[in-house]
Amino acid sequence: QATLATERFGKKVIVRDEVTSTQELAHQFAQEGNEEGTIIVAEQQTAGKGRLGRKWYSPKGTGIWMSIILRPSLAIQEAPQLTLVAAVAVVRAIKNVTGIEASIKWPNDLLINDRKVAGILTEMQADPDRIQSIILGIGMNVLQEEVPEELEEIATSLWKEKGVQVDRTALLAEILKELEWFYDTFLQSGLQFIKPMWEAHARGMGERITARGVNETVTGTALGITDQGVLRILDDKGNEREVYSGDLDFFHT
Ligand code: BTN
């Protein structure tokens, strides 16, 4: 039991024991006309999805596996910014509930001690000129005492980092509260208002990084993001480059 401090987000909550992916279900519910703010939560996902076609490991009863239906009046090319907005909201929620300062790995990972604790996935359904719905998925490792061996180096859970059993419902309620606030603020004021907060929590800003994009790999100093959420890197030739999507590598010093 948790009290929601939101106006729209989580007003309708669909809870399932086992699903393939809450993303799939949310797309369905969106198509059936469900309102913005409707969320789908599951105890377990058998085919959890990550970014770039990856799998998202979602064992029973140990995490927050949720998707929320959004219907923003945004231009299609502005939609990816929602990932960054959500990342800041989730960092704040983790801090408020557990005291842990997670950091953001551009564009959509949340890290604690350089290991991934949560990921964000935004998927859009759109007509040629208009967004129909955006399904924002959040996956967070909360209670896992162990992660599979192959993920040991790269993944963690709140339990592993903090040694406390965080109440998933309370955390979910806090995520919805922060998300609603950041979402509304973003729609009203744009990313430039949220950007300083994003940059303050982001890992690797001002440091040497490599961004592996679909078409190219850029190495240099991470400068921050643009008002559109595009990553800015000063490459070794002294040129400022903009990276739209990809994976980051940090260099350990
Ligand atoms: C990533 O880091 O690549 C994104 C991971 C997103 C996982 C969440 S869990 C709830 C929702 N349902 C899914 O199948 N994926 C997202």
PDB file of C-alpha atoms and ligand atoms in Angstrom:
ATOM      1  CA  GLN A   1       0.000   0.000   0.000  1.00  0.00           C
ATOM      2  CA  ALA A   2       1.277   3.420  -0.898  1.00  0.00           C
ATOM      3  CA  THR A   3      -0.472   6.712  -1.351  1.00  0.00           C
ATOM      4  CA  LEU A   4      -0.048   8.340  -4.712  1.00  0.00           C
ATOM      5  CA  ALA A   5       0.925  11.983  -4.741  1.00  0.00           C
ATOM      6  CA  THR A   6       0.180  12.351  -8.429  1.00  0.00           C
ATOM      7  CA  GLU A   7      -2.704  13.799 -10.368  1.00  0.00           C
ATOM      8  CA  ARG A   8      -2.676  11.656 -13.504  1.00  0.00           C
ATOM      9  CA  PHE A   9       0.218   9.231 -13.391  1.00  0.00           C
ATOM     10  CA  GLY A  10      -0.865   5.931 -11.897  1.00  0.00           C
ATOM     11  CA  LYS A  11      -4.528   6.854 -11.657  1.00  0.00           C
ATOM     12  CA  LYS A  12      -5.124   3.637 -13.504  1.00  0.00           C
ATOM     13  CA  VAL A  13      -2.745   0.827 -12.605  1.00  0.00           C
ATOM     14  CA  ILE A  14      -2.821  -2.527 -14.332  1.00  0.00           C
ATOM     15  CA  VAL A  15      -0.995  -5.164 -12.302  1.00  0.00           C
ATOM     16  CA  ARG A  16      -0.049  -8.530 -13.741  1.00  0.00           C
ATOM     17  CA  ASP A  17       1.784 -11.447 -12.282  1.00  0.00           C
ATOM     18  CA  GLU A  18       3.595 -12.523 -15.425  1.00  0.00           C
ATOM     19  CA  VAL A  19       3.809 -10.857 -18.824  1.00  0.00           C
ATOM     20  CA  THR A  20       6.092 -11.130 -21.819  1.00  0.00           C
ATOM     21  CA  SER A  21       6.868  -7.426 -21.559  1.00  0.00           C
ATOM     22  CA  THR A  22       4.973  -4.573 -19.936  1.00  0.00           C
ATOM     23  CA  GLN A  23       5.903  -2.559 -23.047  1.00  0.00           C
ATOM     24  CA  GLU A  24       3.870  -4.878 -25.269  1.00  0.00           C
ATOM     25  CA  LEU A  25       0.882  -4.704 -22.980  1.00  0.00           C
ATOM     26  CA  ALA A  26       1.121  -0.925 -22.689  1.00  0.00           C
ATOM     27  CA  HIS A  27       1.125  -0.543 -26.486  1.00  0.00           C
ATOM     28  CA  GLN A  28      -2.043  -2.624 -26.567  1.00  0.00           C
ATOM     29  CA  PHE A  29      -3.718  -0.604 -23.827  1.00  0.00           C
ATOM     30  CA  ALA A  30      -2.678   2.620 -25.540  1.00  0.00           C
ATOM     31  CA  GLN A  31      -4.199   1.470 -28.792  1.00  0.00           C
ATOM     32  CA  GLU A  32      -7.412   0.678 -26.977  1.00  0.00           C
ATOM     33  CA  GLY A  33      -7.532   4.339 -25.992  1.00  0.00           C
ATOM     34  CA  ASN A  34      -6.337   4.276 -22.391  1.00  0.00           C
ATOM     35  CA  GLU A  35      -5.451   7.659 -20.974  1.00  0.00           C
ATOM     36  CA  GLU A  36      -2.089   9.210 -20.410  1.00  0.00           C
ATOM     37  CA  GLY A  37      -0.697   8.141 -17.069  1.00  0.00           C
ATOM     38  CA  THR A  38      -2.046   4.594 -17.195  1.00  0.00           C
ATOM     39  CA  ILE A  39       0.635   2.236 -15.954  1.00  0.00           C
ATOM     40  CA  ILE A  40       1.275  -1.451 -16.370  1.00  0.00           C
ATOM     41  CA  VAL A  41       3.309  -3.231 -13.708  1.00  0.00           C
ATOM     42  CA  ALA A  42       4.329  -6.869 -13.583  1.00  0.00           C
ATOM     43  CA  GLU A  43       5.995  -9.104 -11.034  1.00  0.00           C
ATOM     44  CA  GLN A  44       7.864 -10.897 -13.769  1.00  0.00           C
ATOM     45  CA  GLN A  45       8.608 -10.472 -17.466  1.00  0.00           C
ATOM     46  CA  THR A  46       9.452 -13.454 -19.613  1.00  0.00           C
ATOM     47  CA  ALA A  47      10.654 -11.358 -22.547  1.00  0.00           C
ATOM     48  CA  GLY A  48      11.692  -8.021 -21.043  1.00  0.00           C
ATOM     49  CA  LYS A  49      13.064  -5.672 -23.669  1.00  0.00           C
ATOM     50  CA  GLY A  50      16.053  -3.381 -23.475  1.00  0.00           C
ATOM     51  CA  ARG A  51      17.264  -0.758 -25.852  1.00  0.00           C
ATOM     52  CA  LEU A  52      18.699  -1.734 -29.254  1.00  0.00           C
ATOM     53  CA  GLY A  53      16.930  -5.094 -29.285  1.00  0.00           C
ATOM     54  CA  ARG A  54      18.611  -6.291 -26.114  1.00  0.00           C
ATOM     55  CA  LYS A  55      16.995  -8.472 -23.484  1.00  0.00           C
ATOM     56  CA  TRP A  56      16.086  -7.128 -20.071  1.00  0.00           C
ATOM     57  CA  TYR A  57      16.397  -9.696 -17.333  1.00  0.00           C
ATOM     58  CA  SER A  58      13.267  -9.381 -15.146  1.00  0.00           C
ATOM     59  CA  PRO A  59      13.075 -12.131 -12.534  1.00  0.00           C
ATOM     60  CA  LYS A  60       9.999 -12.599 -10.382  1.00  0.00           C
ATOM     61  CA  GLY A  61       9.326 -10.291  -7.492  1.00  0.00           C
ATOM     62  CA  THR A  62      12.701  -8.592  -7.400  1.00  0.00           C
ATOM     63  CA  GLY A  63      12.371  -5.445  -9.434  1.00  0.00           C
ATOM     64  CA  ILE A  64      10.155  -2.711 -10.736  1.00  0.00           C
ATOM     65  CA  TRP A  65       9.075  -3.609 -14.237  1.00  0.00           C
ATOM     66  CA  MET A  66       6.687  -0.955 -15.423  1.00  0.00           C
ATOM     67  CA  SER A  67       5.486   0.939 -18.469  1.00  0.00           C
ATOM     68  CA  ILE A  68       3.511   4.153 -18.604  1.00  0.00           C
ATOM     69  CA  ILE A  69       1.371   5.495 -21.424  1.00  0.00           C
ATOM     70  CA  LEU A  70       2.193   9.082 -22.431  1.00  0.00           C
ATOM     71  CA  ARG A  71       0.431  11.242 -24.976  1.00  0.00           C
ATOM     72  CA  PRO A  72       2.555  14.368 -25.203  1.00  0.00           C
ATOM     73  CA  SER A  73       1.951  17.107 -27.706  1.00  0.00           C
ATOM     74  CA  LEU A  74       5.523  17.109 -28.946  1.00  0.00           C
ATOM     75  CA  ALA A  75       7.066  16.991 -32.366  1.00  0.00           C
ATOM     76  CA  ILE A  76       8.203  13.485 -33.254  1.00  0.00           C
ATOM     77  CA  GLN A  77      11.882  14.453 -33.179  1.00  0.00           C
ATOM     78  CA  GLU A  78      11.509  15.804 -29.635  1.00  0.00           C
ATOM     79  CA  ALA A  79      10.355  12.465 -28.264  1.00  0.00           C
ATOM     80  CA  PRO A  80      13.816  11.049 -27.435  1.00  0.00           C
ATOM     81  CA  GLN A  81      14.247  13.861 -24.900  1.00  0.00           C
ATOM     82  CA  LEU A  82      11.707  12.099 -22.714  1.00  0.00           C
ATOM     83  CA  THR A  83      14.295   9.441 -21.935  1.00  0.00           C
ATOM     84  CA  LEU A  84      16.547  12.078 -20.381  1.00  0.00           C
ATOM     85  CA  VAL A  85      13.666  13.646 -18.493  1.00  0.00           C
ATOM     86  CA  ALA A  86      12.693  10.265 -17.070  1.00  0.00           C
ATOM     87  CA  ALA A  87      16.278   9.517 -16.075  1.00  0.00           C
ATOM     88  CA  VAL A  88      16.449  12.618 -13.868  1.00  0.00           C
ATOM     89  CA  ALA A  89      13.067  11.770 -12.320  1.00  0.00           C
ATOM     90  CA  VAL A  90      14.144   8.229 -11.469  1.00  0.00           C
ATOM     91  CA  VAL A  91      17.472   9.383  -9.991  1.00  0.00           C
ATOM     92  CA  ARG A  92      15.520  11.731  -7.728  1.00  0.00           C
ATOM     93  CA  ALA A  93      13.082   9.004  -6.699  1.00  0.00           C
ATOM     94  CA  ILE A  94      15.922   6.642  -5.761  1.00  0.00           C
ATOM     95  CA  LYS A  95      17.549   9.414  -3.736  1.00  0.00           C
ATOM     96  CA  ASN A  96      14.324  10.346  -1.945  1.00  0.00           C
ATOM     97  CA  VAL A  97      13.505   6.787  -0.936  1.00  0.00           C
ATOM     98  CA  THR A  98      16.928   5.242  -0.269  1.00  0.00           C
ATOM     99  CA  GLY A  99      19.383   8.103   0.028  1.00  0.00           C
ATOM    100  CA  ILE A 100      21.469   6.548  -2.757  1.00  0.00           C
ATOM    101  CA  GLU A 101      22.877   8.905  -5.415  1.00  0.00           C
ATOM    102  CA  ALA A 102      22.644   7.042  -8.707  1.00  0.00           C
ATOM    103  CA  SER A 103      24.244   8.536 -11.774  1.00  0.00           C
ATOM    104  CA  ILE A 104      23.024   8.749 -15.336  1.00  0.00           C
ATOM    105  CA  LYS A 105      24.854   7.140 -18.186  1.00  0.00           C
ATOM    106  CA  TRP A 106      23.696   8.825 -21.355  1.00  0.00           C
ATOM    107  CA  PRO A 107      21.145   8.262 -22.696  1.00  0.00           C
ATOM    108  CA  ASN A 108      19.173   5.862 -20.548  1.00  0.00           C
ATOM    109  CA  ASP A 109      21.102   3.910 -17.929  1.00  0.00           C
ATOM    110  CA  LEU A 110      21.207   4.564 -14.217  1.00  0.00           C
ATOM    111  CA  LEU A 111      24.335   3.441 -12.428  1.00  0.00           C
ATOM    112  CA  ILE A 112      25.410   2.906  -8.868  1.00  0.00           C
ATOM    113  CA  ASN A 113      29.150   2.413  -8.388  1.00  0.00           C
ATOM    114  CA  ASP A 114      29.398   2.138 -12.167  1.00  0.00           C
ATOM    115  CA  ARG A 115      27.024  -0.798 -12.358  1.00  0.00           C
ATOM    116  CA  LYS A 116      23.602  -0.613 -13.953  1.00  0.00           C
ATOM    117  CA  VAL A 117      20.674  -0.505 -11.553  1.00  0.00           C
ATOM    118  CA  ALA A 118      17.966   0.729 -13.911  1.00  0.00           C
ATOM    119  CA  GLY A 119      17.215   1.320 -17.570  1.00  0.00           C
ATOM    120  CA  ILE A 120      14.680   3.372 -19.469  1.00  0.00           C
ATOM    121  CA  LEU A 121      13.109   2.491 -22.797  1.00  0.00           C
ATOM    122  CA  THR A 122      10.916   4.849 -24.792  1.00  0.00           C
ATOM    123  CA  GLU A 123       8.922   3.544 -27.733  1.00  0.00           C
ATOM    124  CA  MET A 124       6.708   5.656 -29.918  1.00  0.00           C
ATOM    125  CA  GLN A 125       3.607   5.037 -31.927  1.00  0.00           C
ATOM    126  CA  ALA A 126       3.104   7.837 -34.433  1.00  0.00           C
ATOM    127  CA  ASP A 127       1.329   8.901 -37.590  1.00  0.00           C
ATOM    128  CA  PRO A 128       3.598  10.599 -40.120  1.00  0.00           C
ATOM    129  CA  ASP A 129       3.074  13.953 -38.430  1.00  0.00           C
ATOM    130  CA  ARG A 130       1.757  13.228 -34.981  1.00  0.00           C
ATOM    131  CA  ILE A 131       2.642  11.200 -31.901  1.00  0.00           C
ATOM    132  CA  GLN A 132      -0.133   8.800 -30.960  1.00  0.00           C
ATOM    133  CA  SER A 133       1.443   7.502 -27.804  1.00  0.00           C
ATOM    134  CA  ILE A 134       4.783   6.989 -26.175  1.00  0.00           C
ATOM    135  CA  ILE A 135       5.356   4.003 -23.964  1.00  0.00           C
ATOM    136  CA  LEU A 136       7.964   4.797 -21.369  1.00  0.00           C
ATOM    137  CA  GLY A 137       9.339   1.688 -19.725  1.00  0.00           C
ATOM    138  CA  ILE A 138      11.347   1.662 -16.540  1.00  0.00           C
ATOM    139  CA  GLY A 139      13.163  -1.390 -15.272  1.00  0.00           C
ATOM    140  CA  MET A 140      14.842  -1.270 -11.879  1.00  0.00           C
ATOM    141  CA  ASN A 141      16.738  -3.965 -10.034  1.00  0.00           C
ATOM    142  CA  VAL A 142      15.594  -3.622  -6.443  1.00  0.00           C
ATOM    143  CA  LEU A 143      15.796  -6.786  -4.383  1.00  0.00           C
ATOM    144  CA  GLN A 144      18.069  -9.174  -6.275  1.00  0.00           C
ATOM    145  CA  GLU A 145      20.664 -10.663  -3.966  1.00  0.00           C
ATOM    146  CA  GLU A 146      22.547 -11.994  -6.922  1.00  0.00           C
ATOM    147  CA  VAL A 147      22.689 -11.157 -10.577  1.00  0.00           C
ATOM    148  CA  PRO A 148      23.498 -13.775 -13.233  1.00  0.00           C
ATOM    149  CA  GLU A 149      27.191 -14.430 -13.550  1.00  0.00           C
ATOM    150  CA  GLU A 150      27.480 -12.915 -17.002  1.00  0.00           C
ATOM    151  CA  LEU A 151      26.003  -9.652 -15.671  1.00  0.00           C
ATOM    152  CA  GLU A 152      28.016  -9.565 -12.444  1.00  0.00           C
ATOM    153  CA  GLU A 153      30.430  -6.912 -13.705  1.00  0.00           C
ATOM    154  CA  ILE A 154      27.815  -4.660 -15.248  1.00  0.00           C
ATOM    155  CA  ALA A 155      24.611  -4.944 -13.216  1.00  0.00           C
ATOM    156  CA  THR A 156      23.594  -4.413  -9.619  1.00  0.00           C
ATOM    157  CA  SER A 157      20.485  -3.966  -7.466  1.00  0.00           C
ATOM    158  CA  LEU A 158      19.522  -1.531  -4.730  1.00  0.00           C
ATOM    159  CA  TRP A 159      19.740  -4.410  -2.264  1.00  0.00           C
ATOM    160  CA  LYS A 160      23.283  -5.248  -3.339  1.00  0.00           C
ATOM    161  CA  GLU A 161      24.401  -1.647  -2.998  1.00  0.00           C
ATOM    162  CA  LYS A 162      22.575  -0.675   0.146  1.00  0.00           C
ATOM    163  CA  GLY A 163      21.714  -3.930   1.906  1.00  0.00           C
ATOM    164  CA  VAL A 164      18.183  -2.845   2.654  1.00  0.00           C
ATOM    165  CA  GLN A 165      14.919  -4.248   1.377  1.00  0.00           C
ATOM    166  CA  VAL A 166      13.458  -1.245  -0.335  1.00  0.00           C
ATOM    167  CA  ASP A 167       9.655  -1.281  -0.535  1.00  0.00           C
ATOM    168  CA  ARG A 168       8.922  -1.534  -4.244  1.00  0.00           C
ATOM    169  CA  THR A 169       5.460  -0.011  -3.997  1.00  0.00           C
ATOM    170  CA  ALA A 170       6.722   3.046  -2.146  1.00  0.00           C
ATOM    171  CA  LEU A 171       9.515   3.424  -4.673  1.00  0.00           C
ATOM    172  CA  LEU A 172       7.099   3.100  -7.570  1.00  0.00           C
ATOM    173  CA  ALA A 173       4.847   5.769  -6.052  1.00  0.00           C
ATOM    174  CA  GLU A 174       7.857   8.076  -5.695  1.00  0.00           C
ATOM    175  CA  ILE A 175       8.925   7.425  -9.292  1.00  0.00           C
ATOM    176  CA  LEU A 176       5.436   8.372 -10.485  1.00  0.00           C
ATOM    177  CA  LYS A 177       5.494  11.557  -8.425  1.00  0.00           C
ATOM    178  CA  GLU A 178       8.864  12.706  -9.752  1.00  0.00           C
ATOM    179  CA  LEU A 179       8.028  11.592 -13.279  1.00  0.00           C
ATOM    180  CA  GLU A 180       4.786  13.546 -13.387  1.00  0.00           C
ATOM    181  CA  TRP A 181       6.520  16.672 -12.145  1.00  0.00           C
ATOM    182  CA  PHE A 182       9.458  16.436 -14.548  1.00  0.00           C
ATOM    183  CA  TYR A 183       7.207  15.508 -17.463  1.00  0.00           C
ATOM    184  CA  ASP A 184       4.885  18.468 -16.896  1.00  0.00           C
ATOM    185  CA  THR A 185       7.836  20.803 -16.400  1.00  0.00           C
ATOM    186  CA  PHE A 186       9.473  19.534 -19.561  1.00  0.00           C
ATOM    187  CA  LEU A 187       6.316  20.012 -21.628  1.00  0.00           C
ATOM    188  CA  GLN A 188       5.934  23.530 -20.275  1.00  0.00           C
ATOM    189  CA  SER A 189       9.514  24.748 -20.253  1.00  0.00           C
ATOM    190  CA  GLY A 190      11.508  22.438 -22.505  1.00  0.00           C
ATOM    191  CA  LEU A 191      14.648  20.494 -21.846  1.00  0.00           C
ATOM    192  CA  GLN A 192      16.776  23.551 -21.104  1.00  0.00           C
ATOM    193  CA  PHE A 193      15.151  23.786 -17.679  1.00  0.00           C
ATOM    194  CA  ILE A 194      15.999  20.177 -16.815  1.00  0.00           C
ATOM    195  CA  LYS A 195      19.385  20.084 -18.518  1.00  0.00           C
ATOM    196  CA  PRO A 196      21.419  21.447 -15.568  1.00  0.00           C
ATOM    197  CA  MET A 197      19.959  18.762 -13.310  1.00  0.00           C
ATOM    198  CA  TRP A 198      20.644  16.110 -15.900  1.00  0.00           C
ATOM    199  CA  GLU A 199      24.246  17.245 -16.287  1.00  0.00           C
ATOM    200  CA  ALA A 200      24.746  17.380 -12.513  1.00  0.00           C
ATOM    201  CA  HIS A 201      23.797  13.703 -12.220  1.00  0.00           C
ATOM    202  CA  ALA A 202      25.434  12.467 -15.404  1.00  0.00           C
ATOM    203  CA  ARG A 203      28.485  10.241 -15.292  1.00  0.00           C
ATOM    204  CA  GLY A 204      31.516  11.199 -17.349  1.00  0.00           C
ATOM    205  CA  MET A 205      30.798  14.843 -18.124  1.00  0.00           C
ATOM    206  CA  GLY A 206      34.056  16.730 -18.541  1.00  0.00           C
ATOM    207  CA  GLU A 207      35.834  13.385 -18.826  1.00  0.00           C
ATOM    208  CA  ARG A 208      37.234  11.366 -21.658  1.00  0.00           C
ATOM    209  CA  ILE A 209      34.656   9.022 -23.158  1.00  0.00           C
ATOM    210  CA  THR A 210      33.975   6.992 -26.262  1.00  0.00           C
ATOM    211  CA  ALA A 211      30.520   7.032 -27.820  1.00  0.00           C
ATOM    212  CA  ARG A 212      29.835   4.082 -30.064  1.00  0.00           C
ATOM    213  CA  GLY A 213      27.022   5.102 -32.359  1.00  0.00           C
ATOM    214  CA  VAL A 214      25.340   3.123 -35.100  1.00  0.00           C
ATOM    215  CA  ASN A 215      27.473   4.660 -37.829  1.00  0.00           C
ATOM    216  CA  GLU A 216      30.495   6.059 -36.084  1.00  0.00           C
ATOM    217  CA  THR A 217      32.555   6.024 -32.937  1.00  0.00           C
ATOM    218  CA  VAL A 218      33.656   9.281 -31.359  1.00  0.00           C
ATOM    219  CA  THR A 219      36.272   9.606 -28.629  1.00  0.00           C
ATOM    220  CA  GLY A 220      36.925  12.820 -26.756  1.00  0.00           C
ATOM    221  CA  THR A 221      35.829  14.933 -23.833  1.00  0.00           C
ATOM    222  CA  ALA A 222      32.136  14.847 -22.957  1.00  0.00           C
ATOM    223  CA  LEU A 223      30.937  18.452 -22.815  1.00  0.00           C
ATOM    224  CA  GLY A 224      27.292  17.902 -21.879  1.00  0.00           C
ATOM    225  CA  ILE A 225      24.065  17.798 -23.856  1.00  0.00           C
ATOM    226  CA  THR A 226      22.367  20.264 -26.166  1.00  0.00           C
ATOM    227  CA  ASP A 227      18.895  21.688 -25.508  1.00  0.00           C
ATOM    228  CA  GLN A 228      17.676  18.785 -27.633  1.00  0.00           C
ATOM    229  CA  GLY A 229      19.384  16.145 -25.506  1.00  0.00           C
ATOM    230  CA  VAL A 230      22.101  15.403 -28.039  1.00  0.00           C
ATOM    231  CA  LEU A 231      25.459  14.455 -26.509  1.00  0.00           C
ATOM    232  CA  ARG A 232      28.293  16.937 -27.166  1.00  0.00           C
ATOM    233  CA  ILE A 233      31.839  15.650 -27.430  1.00  0.00           C
ATOM    234  CA  LEU A 234      35.023  17.582 -28.106  1.00  0.00           C
ATOM    235  CA  ASP A 235      37.004  15.170 -30.257  1.00  0.00           C
ATOM    236  CA  ASP A 236      40.789  14.845 -30.378  1.00  0.00           C
ATOM    237  CA  LYS A 237      41.002  17.161 -33.389  1.00  0.00           C
ATOM    238  CA  GLY A 238      39.312  19.877 -31.370  1.00  0.00           C
ATOM    239  CA  ASN A 239      35.997  19.648 -33.213  1.00  0.00           C
ATOM    240  CA  GLU A 240      32.726  19.632 -31.368  1.00  0.00           C
ATOM    241  CA  ARG A 241      30.714  16.586 -32.370  1.00  0.00           C
ATOM    242  CA  GLU A 242      27.093  15.713 -31.684  1.00  0.00           C
ATOM    243  CA  VAL A 243      26.059  12.140 -30.985  1.00  0.00           C
ATOM    244  CA  TYR A 244      22.389  11.242 -31.327  1.00  0.00           C
ATOM    245  CA  SER A 245      22.383   7.689 -30.048  1.00  0.00           C
ATOM    246  CA  GLY A 246      24.763   4.977 -29.038  1.00  0.00           C
ATOM    247  CA  ASP A 247      26.608   3.455 -26.120  1.00  0.00           C
ATOM    248  CA  LEU A 248      29.206   5.120 -23.948  1.00  0.00           C
ATOM    249  CA  ASP A 249      32.488   3.815 -22.632  1.00  0.00           C
ATOM    250  CA  PHE A 250      34.184   5.587 -19.770  1.00  0.00           C
ATOM    251  CA  PHE A 251      37.878   5.455 -19.154  1.00  0.00           C
ATOM    252  CA  HIS A 252      38.883   4.509 -15.664  1.00  0.00           C
ATOM    253  CA  THR A 253      41.583   6.698 -14.282  1.00  0.00           C
TER     254      THR A 253
HETATM  255  C1  BTN B   1      17.625  -0.554 -21.303  1.00  0.00           C
HETATM  256  O1  BTN B   1      18.383  -0.300 -20.372  1.00  0.00           O
HETATM  257  O2  BTN B   1      18.058  -0.960 -22.389  1.00  0.00           O
HETATM  258  C2  BTN B   1      16.151  -0.330 -21.095  1.00  0.00           C
HETATM  259  C3  BTN B   1      15.559  -1.347 -20.162  1.00  0.00           C
HETATM  260  C4  BTN B   1      14.078  -1.159 -19.967  1.00  0.00           C
HETATM  261  C5  BTN B   1      13.443  -2.271 -19.184  1.00  0.00           C
HETATM  262  C6  BTN B   1      12.003  -2.004 -18.844  1.00  0.00           C
HETATM  263  S1  BTN B   1      11.335  -3.158 -17.690  1.00  0.00           S
HETATM  264  C7  BTN B   1       9.730  -2.565 -17.971  1.00  0.00           C
HETATM  265  C8  BTN B   1       9.621  -2.302 -19.456  1.00  0.00           C
HETATM  266  N1  BTN B   1       9.229  -3.523 -20.143  1.00  0.00           N
HETATM  267  C9  BTN B   1      10.204  -3.981 -20.938  1.00  0.00           C
HETATM  268  O3  BTN B   1      10.135  -5.012 -21.622  1.00  0.00           O
HETATM  269  N2  BTN B   1      11.254  -3.146 -20.901  1.00  0.00           N
HETATM  270  C10 BTN B   1      11.029  -2.023 -20.009  1.00  0.00           C
END
